[in-house]
XYZ file of N, CA, C and O in Angstrom:
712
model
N 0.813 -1.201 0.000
C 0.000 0.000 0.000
C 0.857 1.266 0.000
O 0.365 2.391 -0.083
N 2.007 1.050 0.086
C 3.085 2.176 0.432
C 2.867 3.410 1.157
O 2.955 4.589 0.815
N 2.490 2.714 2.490
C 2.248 4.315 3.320
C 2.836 4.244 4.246
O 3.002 3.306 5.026
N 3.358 5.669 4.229
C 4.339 6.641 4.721
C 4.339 6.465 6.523
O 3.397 5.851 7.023
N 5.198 6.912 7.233
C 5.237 6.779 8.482
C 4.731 8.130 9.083
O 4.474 9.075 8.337
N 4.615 8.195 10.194
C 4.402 9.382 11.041
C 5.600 10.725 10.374
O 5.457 11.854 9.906
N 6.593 9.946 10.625
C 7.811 10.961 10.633
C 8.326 10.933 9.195
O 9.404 11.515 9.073
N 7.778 10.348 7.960
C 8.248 10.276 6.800
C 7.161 11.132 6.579
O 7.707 12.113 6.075
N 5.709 11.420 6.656
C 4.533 12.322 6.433
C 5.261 13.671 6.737
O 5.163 14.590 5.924
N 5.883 13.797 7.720
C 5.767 15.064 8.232
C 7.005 16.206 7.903
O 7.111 17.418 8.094
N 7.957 15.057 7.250
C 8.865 15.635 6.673
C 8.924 15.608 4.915
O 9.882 16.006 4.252
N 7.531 14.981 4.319
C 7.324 15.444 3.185
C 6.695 16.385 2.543
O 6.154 17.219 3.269
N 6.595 16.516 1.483
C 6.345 18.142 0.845
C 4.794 18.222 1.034
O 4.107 17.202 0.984
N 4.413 19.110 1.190
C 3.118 19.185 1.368
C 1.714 19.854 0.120
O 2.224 19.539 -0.955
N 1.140 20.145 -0.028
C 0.231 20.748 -0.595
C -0.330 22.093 0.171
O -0.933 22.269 1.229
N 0.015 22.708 -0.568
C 0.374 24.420 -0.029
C -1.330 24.963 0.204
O -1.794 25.970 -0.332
N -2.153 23.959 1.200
C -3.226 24.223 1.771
C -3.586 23.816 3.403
O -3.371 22.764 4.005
N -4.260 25.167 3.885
C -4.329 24.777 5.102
C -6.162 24.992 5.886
O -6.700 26.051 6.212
N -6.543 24.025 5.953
C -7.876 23.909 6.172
C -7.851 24.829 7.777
O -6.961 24.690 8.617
N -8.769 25.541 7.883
C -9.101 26.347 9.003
C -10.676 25.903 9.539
O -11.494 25.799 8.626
N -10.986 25.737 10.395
C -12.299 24.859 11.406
C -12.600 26.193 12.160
O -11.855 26.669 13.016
N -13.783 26.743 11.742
C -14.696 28.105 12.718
C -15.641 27.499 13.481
O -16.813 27.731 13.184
N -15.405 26.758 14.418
C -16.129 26.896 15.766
C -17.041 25.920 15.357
O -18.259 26.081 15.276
N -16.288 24.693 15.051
C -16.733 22.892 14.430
C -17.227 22.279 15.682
O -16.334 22.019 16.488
N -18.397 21.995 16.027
C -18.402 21.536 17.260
C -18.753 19.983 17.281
O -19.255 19.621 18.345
N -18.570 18.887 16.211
C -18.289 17.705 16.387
C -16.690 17.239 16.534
O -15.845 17.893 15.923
N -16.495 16.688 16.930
C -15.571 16.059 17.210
C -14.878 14.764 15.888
O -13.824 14.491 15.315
N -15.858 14.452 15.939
C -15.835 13.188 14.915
C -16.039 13.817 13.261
O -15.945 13.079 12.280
N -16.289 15.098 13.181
C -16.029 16.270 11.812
C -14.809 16.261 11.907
O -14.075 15.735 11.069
N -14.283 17.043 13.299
C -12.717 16.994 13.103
C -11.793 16.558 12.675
O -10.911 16.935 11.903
N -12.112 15.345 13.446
C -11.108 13.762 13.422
C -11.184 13.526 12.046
O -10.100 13.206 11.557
N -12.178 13.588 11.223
C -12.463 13.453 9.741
C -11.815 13.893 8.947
O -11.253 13.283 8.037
N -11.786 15.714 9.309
C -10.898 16.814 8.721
C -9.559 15.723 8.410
O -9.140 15.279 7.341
N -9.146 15.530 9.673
C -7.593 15.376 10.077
C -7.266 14.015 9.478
O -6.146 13.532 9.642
N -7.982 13.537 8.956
C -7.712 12.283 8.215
C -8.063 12.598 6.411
O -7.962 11.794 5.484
N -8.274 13.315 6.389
C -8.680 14.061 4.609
C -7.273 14.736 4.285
O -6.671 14.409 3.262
N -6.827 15.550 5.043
C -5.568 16.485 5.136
C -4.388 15.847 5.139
O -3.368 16.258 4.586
N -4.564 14.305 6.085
C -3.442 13.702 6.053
C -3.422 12.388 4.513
O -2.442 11.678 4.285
N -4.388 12.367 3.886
C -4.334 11.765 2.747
C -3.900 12.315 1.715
O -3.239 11.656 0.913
N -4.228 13.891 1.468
C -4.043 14.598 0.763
C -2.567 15.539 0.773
O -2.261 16.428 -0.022
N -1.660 14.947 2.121
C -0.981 16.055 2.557
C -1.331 17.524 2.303
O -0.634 18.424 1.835
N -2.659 17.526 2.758
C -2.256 18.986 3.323
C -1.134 19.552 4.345
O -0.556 18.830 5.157
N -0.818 21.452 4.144
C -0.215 21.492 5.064
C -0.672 21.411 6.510
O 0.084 21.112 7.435
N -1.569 21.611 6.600
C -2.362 21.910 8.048
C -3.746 21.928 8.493
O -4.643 21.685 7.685
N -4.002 22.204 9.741
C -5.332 22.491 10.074
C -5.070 23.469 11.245
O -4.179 23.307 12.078
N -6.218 24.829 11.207
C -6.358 25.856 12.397
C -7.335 25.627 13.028
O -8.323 26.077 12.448
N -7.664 24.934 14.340
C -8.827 24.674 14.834
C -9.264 26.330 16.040
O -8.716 26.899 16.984
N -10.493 26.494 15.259
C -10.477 27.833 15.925
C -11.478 27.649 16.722
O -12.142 26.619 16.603
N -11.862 28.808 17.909
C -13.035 29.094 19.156
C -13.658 27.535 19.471
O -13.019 26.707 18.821
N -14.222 27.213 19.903
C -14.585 25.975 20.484
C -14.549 24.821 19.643
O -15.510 24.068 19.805
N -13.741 24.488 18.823
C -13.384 23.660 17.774
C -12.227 22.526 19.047
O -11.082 22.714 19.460
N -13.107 21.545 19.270
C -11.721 20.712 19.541
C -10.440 20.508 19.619
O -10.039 20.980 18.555
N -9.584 20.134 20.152
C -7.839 20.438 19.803
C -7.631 18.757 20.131
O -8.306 18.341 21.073
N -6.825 17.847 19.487
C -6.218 16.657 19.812
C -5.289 17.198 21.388
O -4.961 18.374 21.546
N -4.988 16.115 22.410
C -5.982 14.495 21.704
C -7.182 14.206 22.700
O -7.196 13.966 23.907
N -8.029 14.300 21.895
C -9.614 13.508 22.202
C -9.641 12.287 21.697
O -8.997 12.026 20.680
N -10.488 11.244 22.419
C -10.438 10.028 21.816
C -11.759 9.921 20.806
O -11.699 8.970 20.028
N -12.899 10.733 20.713
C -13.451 11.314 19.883
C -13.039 11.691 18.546
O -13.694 11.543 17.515
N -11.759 12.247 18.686
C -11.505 13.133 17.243
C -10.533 11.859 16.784
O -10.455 11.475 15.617
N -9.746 11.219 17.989
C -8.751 9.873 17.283
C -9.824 9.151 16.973
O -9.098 9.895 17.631
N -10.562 8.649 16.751
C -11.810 7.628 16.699
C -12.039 7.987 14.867
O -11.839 7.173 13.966
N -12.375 9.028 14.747
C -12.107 9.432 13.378
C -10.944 9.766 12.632
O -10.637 9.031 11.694
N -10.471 10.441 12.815
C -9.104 10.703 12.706
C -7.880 9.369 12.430
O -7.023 9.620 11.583
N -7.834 8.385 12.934
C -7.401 7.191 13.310
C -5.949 7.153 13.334
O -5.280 6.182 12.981
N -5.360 8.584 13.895
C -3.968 8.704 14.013
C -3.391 9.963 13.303
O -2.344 10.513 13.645
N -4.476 10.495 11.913
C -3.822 11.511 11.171
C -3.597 12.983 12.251
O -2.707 13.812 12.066
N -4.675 13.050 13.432
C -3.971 13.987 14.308
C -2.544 14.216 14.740
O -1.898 15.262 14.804
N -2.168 12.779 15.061
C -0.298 12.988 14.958
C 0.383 13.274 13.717
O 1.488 13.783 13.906
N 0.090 13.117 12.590
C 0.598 13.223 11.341
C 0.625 14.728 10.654
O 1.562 15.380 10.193
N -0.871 15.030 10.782
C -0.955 16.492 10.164
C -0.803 17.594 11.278
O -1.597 17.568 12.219
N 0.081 18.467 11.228
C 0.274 19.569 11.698
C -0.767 20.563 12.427
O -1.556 21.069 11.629
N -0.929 20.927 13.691
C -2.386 21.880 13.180
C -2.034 22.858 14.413
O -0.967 22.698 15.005
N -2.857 23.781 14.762
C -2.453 24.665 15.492
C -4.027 25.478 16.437
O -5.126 25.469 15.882
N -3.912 25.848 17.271
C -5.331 26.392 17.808
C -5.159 27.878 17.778
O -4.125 28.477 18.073
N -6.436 28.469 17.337
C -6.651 30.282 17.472
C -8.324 30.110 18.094
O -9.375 29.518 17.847
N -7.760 31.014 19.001
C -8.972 31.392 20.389
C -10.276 32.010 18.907
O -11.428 31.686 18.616
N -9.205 33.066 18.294
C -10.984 33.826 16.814
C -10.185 33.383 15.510
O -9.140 33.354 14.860
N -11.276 33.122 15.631
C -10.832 32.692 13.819
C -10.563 33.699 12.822
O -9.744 33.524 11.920
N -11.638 35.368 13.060
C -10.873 36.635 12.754
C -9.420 36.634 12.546
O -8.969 36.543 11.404
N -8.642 36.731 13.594
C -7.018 36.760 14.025
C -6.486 35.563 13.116
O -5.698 36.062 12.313
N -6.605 34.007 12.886
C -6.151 33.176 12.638
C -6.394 33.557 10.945
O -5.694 33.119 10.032
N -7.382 34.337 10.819
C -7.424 34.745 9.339
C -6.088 35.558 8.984
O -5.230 35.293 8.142
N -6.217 37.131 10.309
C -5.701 37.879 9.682
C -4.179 37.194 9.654
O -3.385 37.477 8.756
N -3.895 36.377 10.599
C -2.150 35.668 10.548
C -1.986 34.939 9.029
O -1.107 35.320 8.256
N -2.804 33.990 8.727
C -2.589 33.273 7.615
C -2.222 34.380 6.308
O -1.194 34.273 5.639
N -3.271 35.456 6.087
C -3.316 36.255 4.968
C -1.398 37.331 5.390
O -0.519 37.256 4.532
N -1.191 37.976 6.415
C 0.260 38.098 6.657
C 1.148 37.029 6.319
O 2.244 37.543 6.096
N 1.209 35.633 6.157
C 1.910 34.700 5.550
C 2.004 34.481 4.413
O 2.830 33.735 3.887
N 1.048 35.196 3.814
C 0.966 35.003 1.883
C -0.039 33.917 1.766
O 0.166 32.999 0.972
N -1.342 33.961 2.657
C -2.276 33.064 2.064
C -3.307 33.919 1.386
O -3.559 35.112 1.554
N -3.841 33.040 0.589
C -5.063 32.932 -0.070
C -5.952 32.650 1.226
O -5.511 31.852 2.053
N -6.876 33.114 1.386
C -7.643 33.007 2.733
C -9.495 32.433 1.799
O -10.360 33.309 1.832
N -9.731 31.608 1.373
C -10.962 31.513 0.660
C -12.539 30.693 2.132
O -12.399 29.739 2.898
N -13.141 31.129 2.040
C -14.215 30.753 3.053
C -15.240 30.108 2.038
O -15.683 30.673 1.038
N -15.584 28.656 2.521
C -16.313 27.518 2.106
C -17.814 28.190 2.281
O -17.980 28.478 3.466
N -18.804 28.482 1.573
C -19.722 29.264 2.380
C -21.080 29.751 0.946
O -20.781 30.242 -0.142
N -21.826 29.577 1.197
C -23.067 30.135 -0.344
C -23.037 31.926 0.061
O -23.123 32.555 1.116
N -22.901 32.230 -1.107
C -22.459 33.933 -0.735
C -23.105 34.587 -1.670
O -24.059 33.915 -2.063
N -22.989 35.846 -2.330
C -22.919 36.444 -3.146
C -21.219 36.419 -3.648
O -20.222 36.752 -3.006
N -21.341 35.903 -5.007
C -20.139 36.231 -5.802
C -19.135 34.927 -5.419
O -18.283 34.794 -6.298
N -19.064 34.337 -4.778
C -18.767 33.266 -4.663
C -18.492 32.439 -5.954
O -19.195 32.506 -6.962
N -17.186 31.504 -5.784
C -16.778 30.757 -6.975
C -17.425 29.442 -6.921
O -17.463 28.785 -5.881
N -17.808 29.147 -7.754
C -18.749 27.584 -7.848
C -17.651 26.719 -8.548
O -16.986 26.963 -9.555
N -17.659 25.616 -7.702
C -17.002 24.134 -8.068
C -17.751 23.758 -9.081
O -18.981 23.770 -9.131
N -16.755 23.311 -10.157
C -15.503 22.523 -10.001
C -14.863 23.727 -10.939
O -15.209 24.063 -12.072
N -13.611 24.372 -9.931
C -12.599 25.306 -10.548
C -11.967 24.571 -11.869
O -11.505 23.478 -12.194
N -12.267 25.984 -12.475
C -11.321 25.760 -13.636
C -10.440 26.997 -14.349
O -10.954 28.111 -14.244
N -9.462 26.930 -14.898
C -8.336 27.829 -15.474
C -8.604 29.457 -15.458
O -7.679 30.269 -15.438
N -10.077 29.840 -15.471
C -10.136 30.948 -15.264
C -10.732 31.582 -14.161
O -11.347 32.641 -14.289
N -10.530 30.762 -12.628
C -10.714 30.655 -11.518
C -9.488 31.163 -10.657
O -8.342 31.193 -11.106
N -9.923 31.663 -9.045
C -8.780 32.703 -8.666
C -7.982 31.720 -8.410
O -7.072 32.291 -7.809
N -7.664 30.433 -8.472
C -7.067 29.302 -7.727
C -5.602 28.982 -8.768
O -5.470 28.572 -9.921
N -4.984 29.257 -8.070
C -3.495 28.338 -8.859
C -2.513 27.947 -8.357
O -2.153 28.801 -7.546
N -1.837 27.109 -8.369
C -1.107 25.942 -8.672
C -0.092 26.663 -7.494
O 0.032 26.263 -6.337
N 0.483 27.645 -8.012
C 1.513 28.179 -7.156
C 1.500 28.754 -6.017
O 2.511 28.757 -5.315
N 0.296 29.371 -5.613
C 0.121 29.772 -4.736
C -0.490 28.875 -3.508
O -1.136 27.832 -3.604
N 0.117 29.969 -1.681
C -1.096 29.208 -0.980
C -2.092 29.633 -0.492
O -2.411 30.791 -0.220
N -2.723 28.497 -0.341
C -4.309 28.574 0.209
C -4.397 28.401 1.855
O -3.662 27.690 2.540
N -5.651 29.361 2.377
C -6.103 28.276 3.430
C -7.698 28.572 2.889
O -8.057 29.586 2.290
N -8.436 27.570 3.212
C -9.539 27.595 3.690
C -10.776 27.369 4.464
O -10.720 26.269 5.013
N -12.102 28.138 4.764
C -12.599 28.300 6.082
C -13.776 27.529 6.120
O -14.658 27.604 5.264
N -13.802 26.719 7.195
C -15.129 25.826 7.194
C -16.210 25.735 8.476
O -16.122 25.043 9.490
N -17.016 26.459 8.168
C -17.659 26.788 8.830
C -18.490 25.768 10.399
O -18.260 24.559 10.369
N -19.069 26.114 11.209
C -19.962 25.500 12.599
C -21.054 24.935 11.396
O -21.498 25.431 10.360
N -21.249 23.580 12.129
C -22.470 22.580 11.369
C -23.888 23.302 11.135
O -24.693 22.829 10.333
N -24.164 24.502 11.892
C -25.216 24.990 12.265
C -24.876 26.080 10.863
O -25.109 26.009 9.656
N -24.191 27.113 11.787
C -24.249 28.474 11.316
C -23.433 28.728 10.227
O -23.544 29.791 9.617
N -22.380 27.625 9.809
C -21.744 28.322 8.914
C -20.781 28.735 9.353
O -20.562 28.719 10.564
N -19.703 29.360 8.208
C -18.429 30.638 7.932
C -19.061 31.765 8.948
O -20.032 32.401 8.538
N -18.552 32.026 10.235
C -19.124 33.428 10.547
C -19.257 34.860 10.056
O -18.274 35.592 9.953
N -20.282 35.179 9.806
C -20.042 36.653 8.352
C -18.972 37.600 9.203
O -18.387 38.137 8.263
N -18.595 37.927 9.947
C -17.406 38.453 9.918
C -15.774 38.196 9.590
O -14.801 38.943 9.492
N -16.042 36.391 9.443
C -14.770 35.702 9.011
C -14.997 36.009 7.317
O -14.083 36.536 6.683
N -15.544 35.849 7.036
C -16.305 35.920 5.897
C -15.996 36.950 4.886
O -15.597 36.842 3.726
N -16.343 38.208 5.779
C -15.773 39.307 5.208
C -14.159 39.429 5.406
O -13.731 40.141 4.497
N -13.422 39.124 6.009
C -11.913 39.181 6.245
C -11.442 38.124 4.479
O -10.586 38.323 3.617
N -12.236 37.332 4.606
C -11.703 36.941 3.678
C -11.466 37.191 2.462
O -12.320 37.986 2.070
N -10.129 36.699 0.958
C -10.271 37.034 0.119
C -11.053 36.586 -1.389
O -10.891 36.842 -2.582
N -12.081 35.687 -0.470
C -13.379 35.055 -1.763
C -13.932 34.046 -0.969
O -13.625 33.773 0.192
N -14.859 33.454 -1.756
C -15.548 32.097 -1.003
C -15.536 31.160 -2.248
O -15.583 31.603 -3.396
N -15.476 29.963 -1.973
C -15.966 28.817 -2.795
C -17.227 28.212 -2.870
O -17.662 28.506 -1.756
N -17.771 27.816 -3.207
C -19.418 27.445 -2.856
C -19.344 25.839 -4.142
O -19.099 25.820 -5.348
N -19.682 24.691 -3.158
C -19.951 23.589 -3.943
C -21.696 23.485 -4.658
O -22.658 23.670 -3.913
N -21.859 23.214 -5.947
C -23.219 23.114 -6.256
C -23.978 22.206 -5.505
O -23.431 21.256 -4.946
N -25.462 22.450 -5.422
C -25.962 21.492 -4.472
C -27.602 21.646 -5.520
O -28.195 22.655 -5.901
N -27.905 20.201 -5.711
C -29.078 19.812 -6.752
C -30.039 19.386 -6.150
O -30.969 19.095 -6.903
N -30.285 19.163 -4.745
C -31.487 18.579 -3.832
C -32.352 19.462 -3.047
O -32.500 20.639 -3.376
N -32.937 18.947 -2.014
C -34.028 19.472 -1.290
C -32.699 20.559 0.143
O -32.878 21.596 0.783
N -31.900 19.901 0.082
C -31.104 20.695 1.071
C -29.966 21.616 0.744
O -29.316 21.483 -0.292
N -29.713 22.611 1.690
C -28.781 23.747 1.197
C -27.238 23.835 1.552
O -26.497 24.803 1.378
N -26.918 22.559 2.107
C -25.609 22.297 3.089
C -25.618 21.160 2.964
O -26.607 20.461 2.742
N -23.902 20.630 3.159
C -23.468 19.270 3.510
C -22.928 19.739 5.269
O -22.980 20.796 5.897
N -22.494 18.550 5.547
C -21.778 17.838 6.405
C -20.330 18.654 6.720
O -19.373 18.097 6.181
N -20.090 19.503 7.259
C -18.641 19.928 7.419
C -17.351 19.062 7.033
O -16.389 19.482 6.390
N -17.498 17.917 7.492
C -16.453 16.912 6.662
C -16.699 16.293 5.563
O -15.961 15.397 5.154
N -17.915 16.740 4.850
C -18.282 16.095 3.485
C -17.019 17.114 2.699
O -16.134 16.852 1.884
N -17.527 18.603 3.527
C -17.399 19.567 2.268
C -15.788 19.475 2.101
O -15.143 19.386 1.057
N -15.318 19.526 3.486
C -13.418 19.157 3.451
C -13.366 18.241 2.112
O -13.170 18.524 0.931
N -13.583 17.218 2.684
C -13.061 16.148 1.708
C -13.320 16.632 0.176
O -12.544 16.243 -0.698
N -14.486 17.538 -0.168
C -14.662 17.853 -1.585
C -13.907 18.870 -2.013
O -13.541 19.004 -3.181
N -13.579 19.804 -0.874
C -12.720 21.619 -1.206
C -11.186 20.708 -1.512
O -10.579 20.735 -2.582
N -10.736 19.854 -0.164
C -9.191 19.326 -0.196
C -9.107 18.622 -1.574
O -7.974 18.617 -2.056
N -10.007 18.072 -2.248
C -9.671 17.244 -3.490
C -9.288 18.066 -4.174
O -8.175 18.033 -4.698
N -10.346 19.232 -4.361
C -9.997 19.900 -5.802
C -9.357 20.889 -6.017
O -9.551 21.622 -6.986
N -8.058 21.152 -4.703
C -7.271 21.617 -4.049
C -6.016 20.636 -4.793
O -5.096 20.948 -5.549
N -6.493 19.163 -4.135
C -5.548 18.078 -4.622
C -5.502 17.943 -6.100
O -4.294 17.990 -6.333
N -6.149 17.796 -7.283
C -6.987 17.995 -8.443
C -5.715 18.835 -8.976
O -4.739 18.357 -9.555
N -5.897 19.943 -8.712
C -5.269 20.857 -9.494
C -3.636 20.509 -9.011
O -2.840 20.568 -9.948
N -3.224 20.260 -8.070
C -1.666 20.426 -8.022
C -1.368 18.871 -8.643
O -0.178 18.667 -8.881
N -2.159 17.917 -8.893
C -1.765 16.997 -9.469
C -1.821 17.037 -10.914
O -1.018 16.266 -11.441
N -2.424 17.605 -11.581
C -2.408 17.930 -12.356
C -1.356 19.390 -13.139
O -1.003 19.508 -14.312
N -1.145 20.126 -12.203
C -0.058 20.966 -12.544
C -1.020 22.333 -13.002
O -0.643 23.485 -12.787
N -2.441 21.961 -13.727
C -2.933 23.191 -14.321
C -4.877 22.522 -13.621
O -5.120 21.542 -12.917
N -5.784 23.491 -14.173
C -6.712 23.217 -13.969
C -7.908 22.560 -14.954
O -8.987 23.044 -15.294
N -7.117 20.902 -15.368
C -7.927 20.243 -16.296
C -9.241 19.208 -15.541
O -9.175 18.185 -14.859
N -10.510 20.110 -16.086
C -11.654 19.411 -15.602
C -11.819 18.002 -16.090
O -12.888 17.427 -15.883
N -10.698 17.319 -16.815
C -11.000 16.135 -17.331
C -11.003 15.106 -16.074
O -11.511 13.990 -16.184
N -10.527 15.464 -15.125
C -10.198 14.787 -13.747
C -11.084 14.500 -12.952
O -10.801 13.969 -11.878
């Protein structure tokens, strides 16, 4: 299966994305996160305001170890953890149905590229991206949705933003043939 160790993960190159958690209050979302990020090598996760922090046996339960693997860090507001990331040279994009918002599945004439990094913001199961994180930020992504409901699953949506995150750097450019 050729997979990597704790300490071979953590000293490999990463994917220049860092998932940020606004005030996630499952546990077992988390643990989810942290096992999507560590498949994908992402670089990280910011677990912000009442968002869980490892180790819970809750979030390892999902997670099933990628908490030791992927990197992550805690911010009391997710405001601040914005404004730090965007001082680092991120792309700061918030997961969220907006006005003006970019609709999946990115392609070549989308703000997203290859070279640059990302983080992005995933909102409380309830409420969402908080509109003041919201506004700090520099765009939103918004996945299409064809049913009776207006939201996924906080760890649905990870796993769908981190792919097509993953998508494009595997690919080198942004071919929807993927």
């Amino acid at each position: 299966m050729n997979r990597i160790t704790v300490e071979e993960y953590q000293s490999a190159e990463k994917m220049p994305l860092v998932v940020v958690l606004d005030n996630v209050r499952s546990m077992h979302n988390v643990g989810s996160v942290f096992r999507t990020c560590d498949a994908f090598r992402a670089e990280g996760v910011v677990l912000c305001g009442i968002t869980s922090t490892p180790p819970q046996n809750e979030i390892h339960k999902t997670a099933l170890g990628a908490e030791e693997s992927v990197g992550w860090q805690y911010a009391e507001d997710t405001c601040e953890a914005v404004r730090r990331l965007q001082a680092e040279g991120y792309t700061v994009l918030a997961v969220e149905q907006c006005e003006g918002s970019t609709m999946l599945p990115l392609t070549h004439a989308d703000i997203i590229t290859p070279e640059k990094k990302y983080a992005v913001v995933l909102g409380n199961e309830v409420h969402g991206v908080q509109q003041e994180v919201i506004n700090l930020c520099d765009g939103c992504l918004e996945i299409p949705q064809f049913g009776t409901k207006h939201s996924l699953n906080v760890s649905v949506t990870a796993g769908i933003i981190i792919w097509e995150f993953a998508r494009m750097q595997i690919t080198g450019k942004n071919d929807d043939n993927l």
